[in-house]
């Protein structure tokens, strides 16, 4: 619902699990994120934190995984598991991490 999405955007939902993508390349990271999302749904976890890290440059924060993660989450293979996602609050990593709100387990199984 809209209230839950609003809490996610304001950083008021506490992540129940997290994944750190430091050390992953782009291909391995995508596979690992999808598996992490599926396992989290199976464990009935609703909010996760995915840490991409950020590379500070003179043009601001950049990074391959930081830029790729939001695009992956919009893809069809991911979107059936996700209700919403947003940059994390500064206490959880700021724009070097993302909150992801997952669908309930019974809703995912219903659609498969």
XYZ file of C-alpha atoms in Angstrom, residues 7-102:
96
model
C 7.863 4.549 4.909
C 10.373 2.879 2.580
C 11.148 6.179 0.843
C 11.693 7.959 4.178
C 13.914 5.193 5.587
C 11.413 4.288 8.323
C 11.314 0.580 7.445
C 14.103 -1.357 9.086
C 15.810 -3.819 6.707
C 15.554 -7.395 7.935
C 18.442 -8.661 5.782
C 21.243 -7.134 3.743
C 23.585 -8.041 0.916
C 26.912 -6.374 0.189
C 27.943 -6.383 -3.478
C 31.540 -5.258 -2.900
C 33.827 -7.601 -4.814
C 31.183 -8.729 -7.330
C 31.407 -8.091 -11.053
C 28.305 -6.973 -12.943
C 27.247 -10.420 -14.196
C 27.777 -12.251 -10.905
C 26.117 -9.454 -8.954
C 22.891 -9.667 -10.975
C 22.605 -13.425 -10.421
C 23.444 -13.065 -6.712
C 20.861 -10.299 -6.208
C 18.095 -12.360 -7.826
C 18.955 -15.383 -5.657
C 19.089 -13.194 -2.536
C 15.647 -11.757 -3.332
C 14.150 -15.220 -3.878
C 15.659 -16.565 -0.635
C 14.439 -13.522 1.291
C 10.883 -13.992 0.007
C 11.007 -17.687 0.905
C 12.067 -16.690 4.459
C 9.156 -14.169 4.491
C 11.452 -11.156 4.767
C 9.785 -7.993 3.476
C 12.491 -5.302 3.478
C 16.090 -5.864 2.407
C 19.102 -3.609 1.994
C 21.440 -4.073 -0.973
C 24.784 -2.306 -0.615
C 26.363 -1.410 -3.952
C 28.950 1.036 -2.716
C 29.766 4.242 -4.497
C 32.844 5.516 -6.166
C 33.348 9.178 -5.442
C 34.469 11.187 -8.409
C 34.594 14.841 -9.270
C 31.172 14.475 -10.982
C 29.613 12.930 -7.846
C 29.019 9.358 -6.765
C 29.306 6.800 -9.547
C 29.753 3.061 -9.851
C 28.794 0.266 -12.219
C 26.681 -1.693 -9.723
C 25.182 1.456 -8.222
C 23.960 2.474 -11.670
C 22.890 -1.033 -12.768
C 20.889 -2.163 -9.729
C 17.836 0.102 -10.289
C 17.669 -1.035 -13.930
C 17.803 -4.698 -12.897
C 15.018 -4.202 -10.376
C 12.762 -2.891 -13.171
C 13.334 -5.938 -15.377
C 10.572 -8.519 -15.659
C 12.506 -11.295 -13.887
C 12.914 -9.051 -10.821
C 9.737 -6.967 -10.864
C 7.444 -9.886 -10.041
C 9.175 -10.127 -6.630
C 9.403 -6.410 -5.801
C 6.900 -3.813 -4.632
C 9.307 -0.881 -4.572
C 12.873 0.283 -4.099
C 14.628 3.476 -3.126
C 18.010 4.825 -2.048
C 18.785 4.064 1.583
C 18.869 6.716 4.269
C 22.284 8.028 5.274
C 22.410 5.780 8.373
C 22.140 2.700 6.105
C 24.556 3.771 3.381
C 22.915 6.685 1.580
C 23.061 6.542 -2.197
C 25.554 3.651 -2.010
C 22.748 1.308 -0.919
C 19.116 0.605 -1.783
C 16.109 -0.482 0.219
C 14.015 -3.079 -1.591
C 10.464 -3.882 -0.482
C 9.527 -7.445 -1.382
